[in-house]
Amino acid sequence: MTTSPIQAAIIPVTPLQQNCTLLWCTKTMRGAFVDPGGDLPKLRAAIAKTGVTIEKILITHGHIDHCGEAGVLAEELGVPIEGPHEADRFWIARLDEDGRNYGIRGVPFEPNRWLDEGDTVTVGDLTLAVRHCPGHTPGHVIFHHAPAKLALVGDVLFQGSIGRTDFPLGNHQDLLDSIVTKLWPLGDDTVFIPGHGQPSDFGTERRHNMFVSDRALAA
């Protein structure tokens, strides 16, 4: 029996139940937290339970439930933050203000590396491709591990739904374009972990998602 080179554990955090993902390389047991928005005791427990050594934090976009405490955790663990795209500097700069509004701790930070279309990030021996997918926020990125047919898409796409675009700097048409031109080409059999709710796959969403199914977009 062969072990997958990549493992992912979903840890819902904050009152908004955002899917923080602990992603790791099974060969090296080195990993990353994707979107550690808060509830740091839960994340520390996940490290202890899995035995993974965290080497970085990856961020899909600058909303508080996805990165409110990312800077705090990075400092505590002594690891760098990579992502999102620099167009989300607006959101990261206002994390403290949004934190007060939502009753969630928000601490602005400066990523060690902003990400752009075509970049790659590494986790242990794994390499994930970066796609810039604006719409929900202007600087939203997603992470794709082609060999495992796995994508972490933040709030671009959900099981049966899509990301909101009524926040500042959101754009509905940009979001639809991102889904059709950046996600669908990754393949119907690609499983995705969204920022909220249950995982799905792109083929299922192309058939049944009322917002972006092939039928809905052709109407």
PDB file of C-alpha atoms in Angstrom:
ATOM      1  CA  MET A   1       0.000   0.000   0.000  1.00  0.00           C
ATOM      2  CA  THR A   2       1.460   3.329  -1.067  1.00  0.00           C
ATOM      3  CA  THR A   3       1.100   6.384   1.116  1.00  0.00           C
ATOM      4  CA  SER A   4       0.018   9.615  -0.526  1.00  0.00           C
ATOM      5  CA  PRO A   5       2.889  12.120  -0.700  1.00  0.00           C
ATOM      6  CA  ILE A   6       0.569  14.772   0.691  1.00  0.00           C
ATOM      7  CA  GLN A   7      -1.814  14.823   3.642  1.00  0.00           C
ATOM      8  CA  ALA A   8      -4.318  17.478   4.631  1.00  0.00           C
ATOM      9  CA  ALA A   9      -6.228  17.930   7.878  1.00  0.00           C
ATOM     10  CA  ILE A  10      -9.026  20.500   8.058  1.00  0.00           C
ATOM     11  CA  ILE A  11      -9.293  22.470  11.310  1.00  0.00           C
ATOM     12  CA  PRO A  12     -12.280  24.860  11.450  1.00  0.00           C
ATOM     13  CA  VAL A  13     -11.305  28.082  13.243  1.00  0.00           C
ATOM     14  CA  THR A  14     -12.938  31.334  14.392  1.00  0.00           C
ATOM     15  CA  PRO A  15     -16.676  31.866  14.907  1.00  0.00           C
ATOM     16  CA  LEU A  16     -16.925  31.972  11.089  1.00  0.00           C
ATOM     17  CA  GLN A  17     -15.827  28.284  10.924  1.00  0.00           C
ATOM     18  CA  GLN A  18     -13.085  28.921   8.406  1.00  0.00           C
ATOM     19  CA  ASN A  19     -11.252  25.835   7.164  1.00  0.00           C
ATOM     20  CA  CYS A  20      -7.638  26.183   8.246  1.00  0.00           C
ATOM     21  CA  THR A  21      -5.728  23.339   6.574  1.00  0.00           C
ATOM     22  CA  LEU A  22      -2.694  21.607   8.019  1.00  0.00           C
ATOM     23  CA  LEU A  23      -0.901  20.414   4.901  1.00  0.00           C
ATOM     24  CA  TRP A  24       2.141  18.187   5.081  1.00  0.00           C
ATOM     25  CA  CYS A  25       4.653  16.129   3.115  1.00  0.00           C
ATOM     26  CA  THR A  26       4.419  12.528   4.317  1.00  0.00           C
ATOM     27  CA  LYS A  27       8.033  11.824   3.306  1.00  0.00           C
ATOM     28  CA  THR A  28       9.590  14.590   5.413  1.00  0.00           C
ATOM     29  CA  MET A  29       6.743  15.244   7.918  1.00  0.00           C
ATOM     30  CA  ARG A  30       7.281  18.931   7.261  1.00  0.00           C
ATOM     31  CA  GLY A  31       4.169  21.007   6.753  1.00  0.00           C
ATOM     32  CA  ALA A  32       2.396  24.325   6.500  1.00  0.00           C
ATOM     33  CA  PHE A  33      -0.742  25.877   7.879  1.00  0.00           C
ATOM     34  CA  VAL A  34      -2.934  27.332   5.138  1.00  0.00           C
ATOM     35  CA  ASP A  35      -5.079  30.227   6.406  1.00  0.00           C
ATOM     36  CA  PRO A  36      -4.582  30.000  10.190  1.00  0.00           C
ATOM     37  CA  GLY A  37      -7.162  32.660  11.011  1.00  0.00           C
ATOM     38  CA  GLY A  38      -7.381  32.075  14.761  1.00  0.00           C
ATOM     39  CA  ASP A  39      -8.016  29.544  17.541  1.00  0.00           C
ATOM     40  CA  LEU A  40      -4.270  28.992  17.916  1.00  0.00           C
ATOM     41  CA  PRO A  41      -4.653  26.414  20.736  1.00  0.00           C
ATOM     42  CA  LYS A  42      -6.504  24.184  18.221  1.00  0.00           C
ATOM     43  CA  LEU A  43      -3.647  24.562  15.758  1.00  0.00           C
ATOM     44  CA  ARG A  44      -0.991  23.797  18.365  1.00  0.00           C
ATOM     45  CA  ALA A  45      -2.960  20.649  19.259  1.00  0.00           C
ATOM     46  CA  ALA A  46      -2.979  19.596  15.604  1.00  0.00           C
ATOM     47  CA  ILE A  47       0.798  19.941  15.453  1.00  0.00           C
ATOM     48  CA  ALA A  48       1.166  17.791  18.557  1.00  0.00           C
ATOM     49  CA  LYS A  49      -1.263  15.165  17.292  1.00  0.00           C
ATOM     50  CA  THR A  50       0.295  14.761  13.827  1.00  0.00           C
ATOM     51  CA  GLY A  51       3.944  15.267  14.752  1.00  0.00           C
ATOM     52  CA  VAL A  52       4.347  17.604  11.786  1.00  0.00           C
ATOM     53  CA  THR A  53       7.104  20.228  11.812  1.00  0.00           C
ATOM     54  CA  ILE A  54       5.633  23.500  10.559  1.00  0.00           C
ATOM     55  CA  GLU A  55       8.012  25.281   8.199  1.00  0.00           C
ATOM     56  CA  LYS A  56       5.783  28.068   6.839  1.00  0.00           C
ATOM     57  CA  ILE A  57       2.325  29.621   6.719  1.00  0.00           C
ATOM     58  CA  LEU A  58       0.457  30.003   3.425  1.00  0.00           C
ATOM     59  CA  ILE A  59      -2.326  32.590   2.974  1.00  0.00           C
ATOM     60  CA  THR A  60      -4.990  32.565   0.249  1.00  0.00           C
ATOM     61  CA  HIS A  61      -6.363  36.053   0.953  1.00  0.00           C
ATOM     62  CA  GLY A  62      -6.472  38.846   3.485  1.00  0.00           C
ATOM     63  CA  HIS A  63      -9.843  38.373   5.183  1.00  0.00           C
ATOM     64  CA  ILE A  64      -9.709  38.159   8.961  1.00  0.00           C
ATOM     65  CA  ASP A  65     -11.082  34.631   9.324  1.00  0.00           C
ATOM     66  CA  HIS A  66      -8.281  33.410   7.071  1.00  0.00           C
ATOM     67  CA  CYS A  67      -5.305  35.327   8.446  1.00  0.00           C
ATOM     68  CA  GLY A  68      -6.253  37.327  11.546  1.00  0.00           C
ATOM     69  CA  GLU A  69      -3.711  35.543  13.735  1.00  0.00           C
ATOM     70  CA  ALA A  70      -1.318  34.355  11.020  1.00  0.00           C
ATOM     71  CA  GLY A  71       1.323  36.886  12.022  1.00  0.00           C
ATOM     72  CA  VAL A  72       1.056  35.915  15.678  1.00  0.00           C
ATOM     73  CA  LEU A  73       1.457  32.216  14.853  1.00  0.00           C
ATOM     74  CA  ALA A  74       4.349  32.853  12.463  1.00  0.00           C
ATOM     75  CA  GLU A  75       6.225  34.758  15.146  1.00  0.00           C
ATOM     76  CA  GLU A  76       5.523  32.069  17.741  1.00  0.00           C
ATOM     77  CA  LEU A  77       6.739  29.263  15.450  1.00  0.00           C
ATOM     78  CA  GLY A  78       9.563  31.261  13.869  1.00  0.00           C
ATOM     79  CA  VAL A  79       8.363  30.581  10.325  1.00  0.00           C
ATOM     80  CA  PRO A  80       7.763  32.767   7.253  1.00  0.00           C
ATOM     81  CA  ILE A  81       4.416  33.721   5.716  1.00  0.00           C
ATOM     82  CA  GLU A  82       3.914  33.309   1.962  1.00  0.00           C
ATOM     83  CA  GLY A  83       0.910  34.855   0.243  1.00  0.00           C
ATOM     84  CA  PRO A  84      -1.442  36.268  -0.675  1.00  0.00           C
ATOM     85  CA  HIS A  85      -0.994  38.459  -3.770  1.00  0.00           C
ATOM     86  CA  GLU A  86       0.013  42.010  -2.910  1.00  0.00           C
ATOM     87  CA  ALA A  87      -3.374  43.364  -4.073  1.00  0.00           C
ATOM     88  CA  ASP A  88      -4.686  42.180  -0.683  1.00  0.00           C
ATOM     89  CA  ARG A  89      -2.405  44.538   1.246  1.00  0.00           C
ATOM     90  CA  PHE A  90      -5.574  46.626   1.764  1.00  0.00           C
ATOM     91  CA  TRP A  91      -7.231  43.816   3.728  1.00  0.00           C
ATOM     92  CA  ILE A  92      -4.206  42.835   5.795  1.00  0.00           C
ATOM     93  CA  ALA A  93      -3.649  46.461   6.839  1.00  0.00           C
ATOM     94  CA  ARG A  94      -7.149  46.638   8.355  1.00  0.00           C
ATOM     95  CA  LEU A  95      -7.117  43.333  10.269  1.00  0.00           C
ATOM     96  CA  ASP A  96      -7.206  45.074  13.649  1.00  0.00           C
ATOM     97  CA  GLU A  97     -10.203  47.183  12.602  1.00  0.00           C
ATOM     98  CA  ASP A  98     -12.033  44.160  11.178  1.00  0.00           C
ATOM     99  CA  GLY A  99     -11.176  42.232  14.323  1.00  0.00           C
ATOM    100  CA  ARG A 100     -12.996  44.767  16.452  1.00  0.00           C
ATOM    101  CA  ASN A 101     -16.004  44.594  14.133  1.00  0.00           C
ATOM    102  CA  TYR A 102     -16.182  40.794  14.157  1.00  0.00           C
ATOM    103  CA  GLY A 103     -15.047  40.166  17.715  1.00  0.00           C
ATOM    104  CA  ILE A 104     -12.056  38.191  16.411  1.00  0.00           C
ATOM    105  CA  ARG A 105      -8.406  38.974  17.087  1.00  0.00           C
ATOM    106  CA  GLY A 106      -6.817  40.568  14.044  1.00  0.00           C
ATOM    107  CA  VAL A 107      -3.143  41.544  13.855  1.00  0.00           C
ATOM    108  CA  PRO A 108      -1.751  43.144  10.661  1.00  0.00           C
ATOM    109  CA  PHE A 109       1.433  41.570   9.288  1.00  0.00           C
ATOM    110  CA  GLU A 110       3.805  41.797   6.340  1.00  0.00           C
ATOM    111  CA  PRO A 111       4.194  38.514   4.444  1.00  0.00           C
ATOM    112  CA  ASN A 112       7.762  37.391   3.847  1.00  0.00           C
ATOM    113  CA  ARG A 113       6.765  36.760   0.258  1.00  0.00           C
ATOM    114  CA  TRP A 114       3.855  38.044  -1.806  1.00  0.00           C
ATOM    115  CA  LEU A 115       2.690  35.531  -4.412  1.00  0.00           C
ATOM    116  CA  ASP A 116       1.677  35.927  -8.048  1.00  0.00           C
ATOM    117  CA  GLU A 117       0.344  33.855 -10.929  1.00  0.00           C
ATOM    118  CA  GLY A 118       2.847  31.169 -11.920  1.00  0.00           C
ATOM    119  CA  ASP A 119       4.773  31.159  -8.644  1.00  0.00           C
ATOM    120  CA  THR A 120       5.325  27.944  -6.721  1.00  0.00           C
ATOM    121  CA  VAL A 121       5.540  27.220  -3.011  1.00  0.00           C
ATOM    122  CA  THR A 122       7.194  24.245  -1.361  1.00  0.00           C
ATOM    123  CA  VAL A 123       6.084  22.218   1.642  1.00  0.00           C
ATOM    124  CA  GLY A 124       8.688  19.615   2.557  1.00  0.00           C
ATOM    125  CA  ASP A 125       9.483  17.880  -0.744  1.00  0.00           C
ATOM    126  CA  LEU A 126       6.167  18.960  -2.284  1.00  0.00           C
ATOM    127  CA  THR A 127       5.756  21.754  -4.817  1.00  0.00           C
ATOM    128  CA  LEU A 128       2.423  23.519  -5.202  1.00  0.00           C
ATOM    129  CA  ALA A 129       1.512  25.855  -8.047  1.00  0.00           C
ATOM    130  CA  VAL A 130       0.082  29.289  -7.291  1.00  0.00           C
ATOM    131  CA  ARG A 131      -2.827  30.724  -9.271  1.00  0.00           C
ATOM    132  CA  HIS A 132      -3.994  34.319  -8.819  1.00  0.00           C
ATOM    133  CA  CYS A 133      -7.809  34.193  -8.594  1.00  0.00           C
ATOM    134  CA  PRO A 134      -9.224  37.673  -7.953  1.00  0.00           C
ATOM    135  CA  GLY A 135     -12.908  38.374  -7.387  1.00  0.00           C
ATOM    136  CA  HIS A 136     -13.682  37.583  -3.752  1.00  0.00           C
ATOM    137  CA  THR A 137     -10.696  39.791  -2.969  1.00  0.00           C
ATOM    138  CA  PRO A 138      -8.303  41.330  -5.515  1.00  0.00           C
ATOM    139  CA  GLY A 139      -5.269  39.459  -4.185  1.00  0.00           C
ATOM    140  CA  HIS A 140      -6.761  35.989  -3.668  1.00  0.00           C
ATOM    141  CA  VAL A 141      -4.518  33.052  -4.620  1.00  0.00           C
ATOM    142  CA  ILE A 142      -5.095  29.304  -4.642  1.00  0.00           C
ATOM    143  CA  PHE A 143      -2.618  26.436  -4.200  1.00  0.00           C
ATOM    144  CA  HIS A 144      -2.605  23.367  -6.452  1.00  0.00           C
ATOM    145  CA  HIS A 145      -0.726  20.078  -6.029  1.00  0.00           C
ATOM    146  CA  ALA A 146      -1.095  18.473  -9.458  1.00  0.00           C
ATOM    147  CA  PRO A 147       0.250  14.967  -8.626  1.00  0.00           C
ATOM    148  CA  ALA A 148      -2.349  14.524  -5.864  1.00  0.00           C
ATOM    149  CA  LYS A 149      -5.084  16.370  -7.803  1.00  0.00           C
ATOM    150  CA  LEU A 150      -5.668  18.590  -4.773  1.00  0.00           C
ATOM    151  CA  ALA A 151      -6.387  22.323  -4.664  1.00  0.00           C
ATOM    152  CA  LEU A 152      -6.826  24.696  -1.722  1.00  0.00           C
ATOM    153  CA  VAL A 153      -9.096  27.417  -3.045  1.00  0.00           C
ATOM    154  CA  GLY A 154      -9.948  29.634  -0.065  1.00  0.00           C
ATOM    155  CA  ASP A 155     -13.171  31.530  -0.713  1.00  0.00           C
ATOM    156  CA  VAL A 156     -13.147  31.369  -4.519  1.00  0.00           C
ATOM    157  CA  LEU A 157     -15.405  28.316  -4.764  1.00  0.00           C
ATOM    158  CA  PHE A 158     -17.482  26.260  -2.332  1.00  0.00           C
ATOM    159  CA  GLN A 159     -19.494  23.086  -2.520  1.00  0.00           C
ATOM    160  CA  GLY A 160     -22.620  24.386  -4.269  1.00  0.00           C
ATOM    161  CA  SER A 161     -21.696  28.055  -4.030  1.00  0.00           C
ATOM    162  CA  ILE A 162     -19.064  30.724  -4.763  1.00  0.00           C
ATOM    163  CA  GLY A 163     -17.318  33.438  -2.796  1.00  0.00           C
ATOM    164  CA  ARG A 164     -19.058  36.662  -1.890  1.00  0.00           C
ATOM    165  CA  THR A 165     -18.196  39.712  -3.968  1.00  0.00           C
ATOM    166  CA  ASP A 166     -20.068  42.397  -2.016  1.00  0.00           C
ATOM    167  CA  PHE A 167     -17.091  43.262   0.200  1.00  0.00           C
ATOM    168  CA  PRO A 168     -14.831  46.229  -0.671  1.00  0.00           C
ATOM    169  CA  LEU A 169     -12.764  45.543  -3.828  1.00  0.00           C
ATOM    170  CA  GLY A 170     -14.814  42.440  -4.668  1.00  0.00           C
ATOM    171  CA  ASN A 171     -15.814  41.865  -8.301  1.00  0.00           C
ATOM    172  CA  HIS A 172     -18.365  39.269  -9.389  1.00  0.00           C
ATOM    173  CA  GLN A 173     -17.242  38.990 -13.007  1.00  0.00           C
ATOM    174  CA  ASP A 174     -13.596  38.649 -11.943  1.00  0.00           C
ATOM    175  CA  LEU A 175     -14.613  35.786  -9.645  1.00  0.00           C
ATOM    176  CA  LEU A 176     -16.478  33.955 -12.414  1.00  0.00           C
ATOM    177  CA  ASP A 177     -13.508  34.460 -14.753  1.00  0.00           C
ATOM    178  CA  SER A 178     -11.119  33.120 -12.103  1.00  0.00           C
ATOM    179  CA  ILE A 179     -13.194  29.975 -11.621  1.00  0.00           C
ATOM    180  CA  VAL A 180     -13.587  29.261 -15.336  1.00  0.00           C
ATOM    181  CA  THR A 181     -10.055  30.140 -16.465  1.00  0.00           C
ATOM    182  CA  LYS A 182      -7.967  29.156 -13.429  1.00  0.00           C
ATOM    183  CA  LEU A 183      -9.856  26.325 -11.660  1.00  0.00           C
ATOM    184  CA  TRP A 184     -11.686  24.358 -14.342  1.00  0.00           C
ATOM    185  CA  PRO A 185      -8.510  23.711 -16.399  1.00  0.00           C
ATOM    186  CA  LEU A 186      -7.038  21.877 -13.373  1.00  0.00           C
ATOM    187  CA  GLY A 187      -9.390  18.996 -14.188  1.00  0.00           C
ATOM    188  CA  ASP A 188     -12.800  17.658 -13.168  1.00  0.00           C
ATOM    189  CA  ASP A 189     -11.198  15.029 -10.942  1.00  0.00           C
ATOM    190  CA  THR A 190      -9.343  17.612  -8.832  1.00  0.00           C
ATOM    191  CA  VAL A 191     -10.592  17.678  -5.248  1.00  0.00           C
ATOM    192  CA  PHE A 192     -10.671  21.088  -3.603  1.00  0.00           C
ATOM    193  CA  ILE A 193     -10.689  22.212   0.014  1.00  0.00           C
ATOM    194  CA  PRO A 194     -12.722  25.419   0.310  1.00  0.00           C
ATOM    195  CA  GLY A 195     -12.456  28.108   2.953  1.00  0.00           C
ATOM    196  CA  HIS A 196     -15.775  27.049   4.477  1.00  0.00           C
ATOM    197  CA  GLY A 197     -17.841  23.874   4.333  1.00  0.00           C
ATOM    198  CA  GLN A 198     -17.074  20.479   2.860  1.00  0.00           C
ATOM    199  CA  PRO A 199     -14.566  19.559   0.138  1.00  0.00           C
ATOM    200  CA  SER A 200     -15.854  18.799  -3.349  1.00  0.00           C
ATOM    201  CA  ASP A 201     -14.351  18.360  -6.815  1.00  0.00           C
ATOM    202  CA  PHE A 202     -14.420  20.598  -9.856  1.00  0.00           C
ATOM    203  CA  GLY A 203     -16.397  18.126 -11.972  1.00  0.00           C
ATOM    204  CA  THR A 204     -19.236  18.032  -9.448  1.00  0.00           C
ATOM    205  CA  GLU A 205     -19.370  21.832  -9.322  1.00  0.00           C
ATOM    206  CA  ARG A 206     -19.376  22.093 -13.121  1.00  0.00           C
ATOM    207  CA  ARG A 207     -22.414  19.825 -13.159  1.00  0.00           C
ATOM    208  CA  HIS A 208     -24.382  21.030 -10.142  1.00  0.00           C
ATOM    209  CA  ASN A 209     -23.206  24.428  -8.804  1.00  0.00           C
ATOM    210  CA  MET A 210     -26.084  26.860  -9.420  1.00  0.00           C
ATOM    211  CA  PHE A 211     -23.668  29.767  -9.884  1.00  0.00           C
ATOM    212  CA  VAL A 212     -20.922  28.353 -12.095  1.00  0.00           C
ATOM    213  CA  SER A 213     -22.137  25.064 -13.584  1.00  0.00           C
ATOM    214  CA  ASP A 214     -21.617  24.812 -17.325  1.00  0.00           C
ATOM    215  CA  ARG A 215     -25.400  25.117 -17.726  1.00  0.00           C
ATOM    216  CA  ALA A 216     -25.637  28.211 -15.500  1.00  0.00           C
ATOM    217  CA  LEU A 217     -22.822  30.001 -17.304  1.00  0.00           C
ATOM    218  CA  ALA A 218     -24.285  29.165 -20.738  1.00  0.00           C
ATOM    219  CA  ALA A 219     -27.658  30.679 -19.844  1.00  0.00           C
TER     220      ALA A 219
END
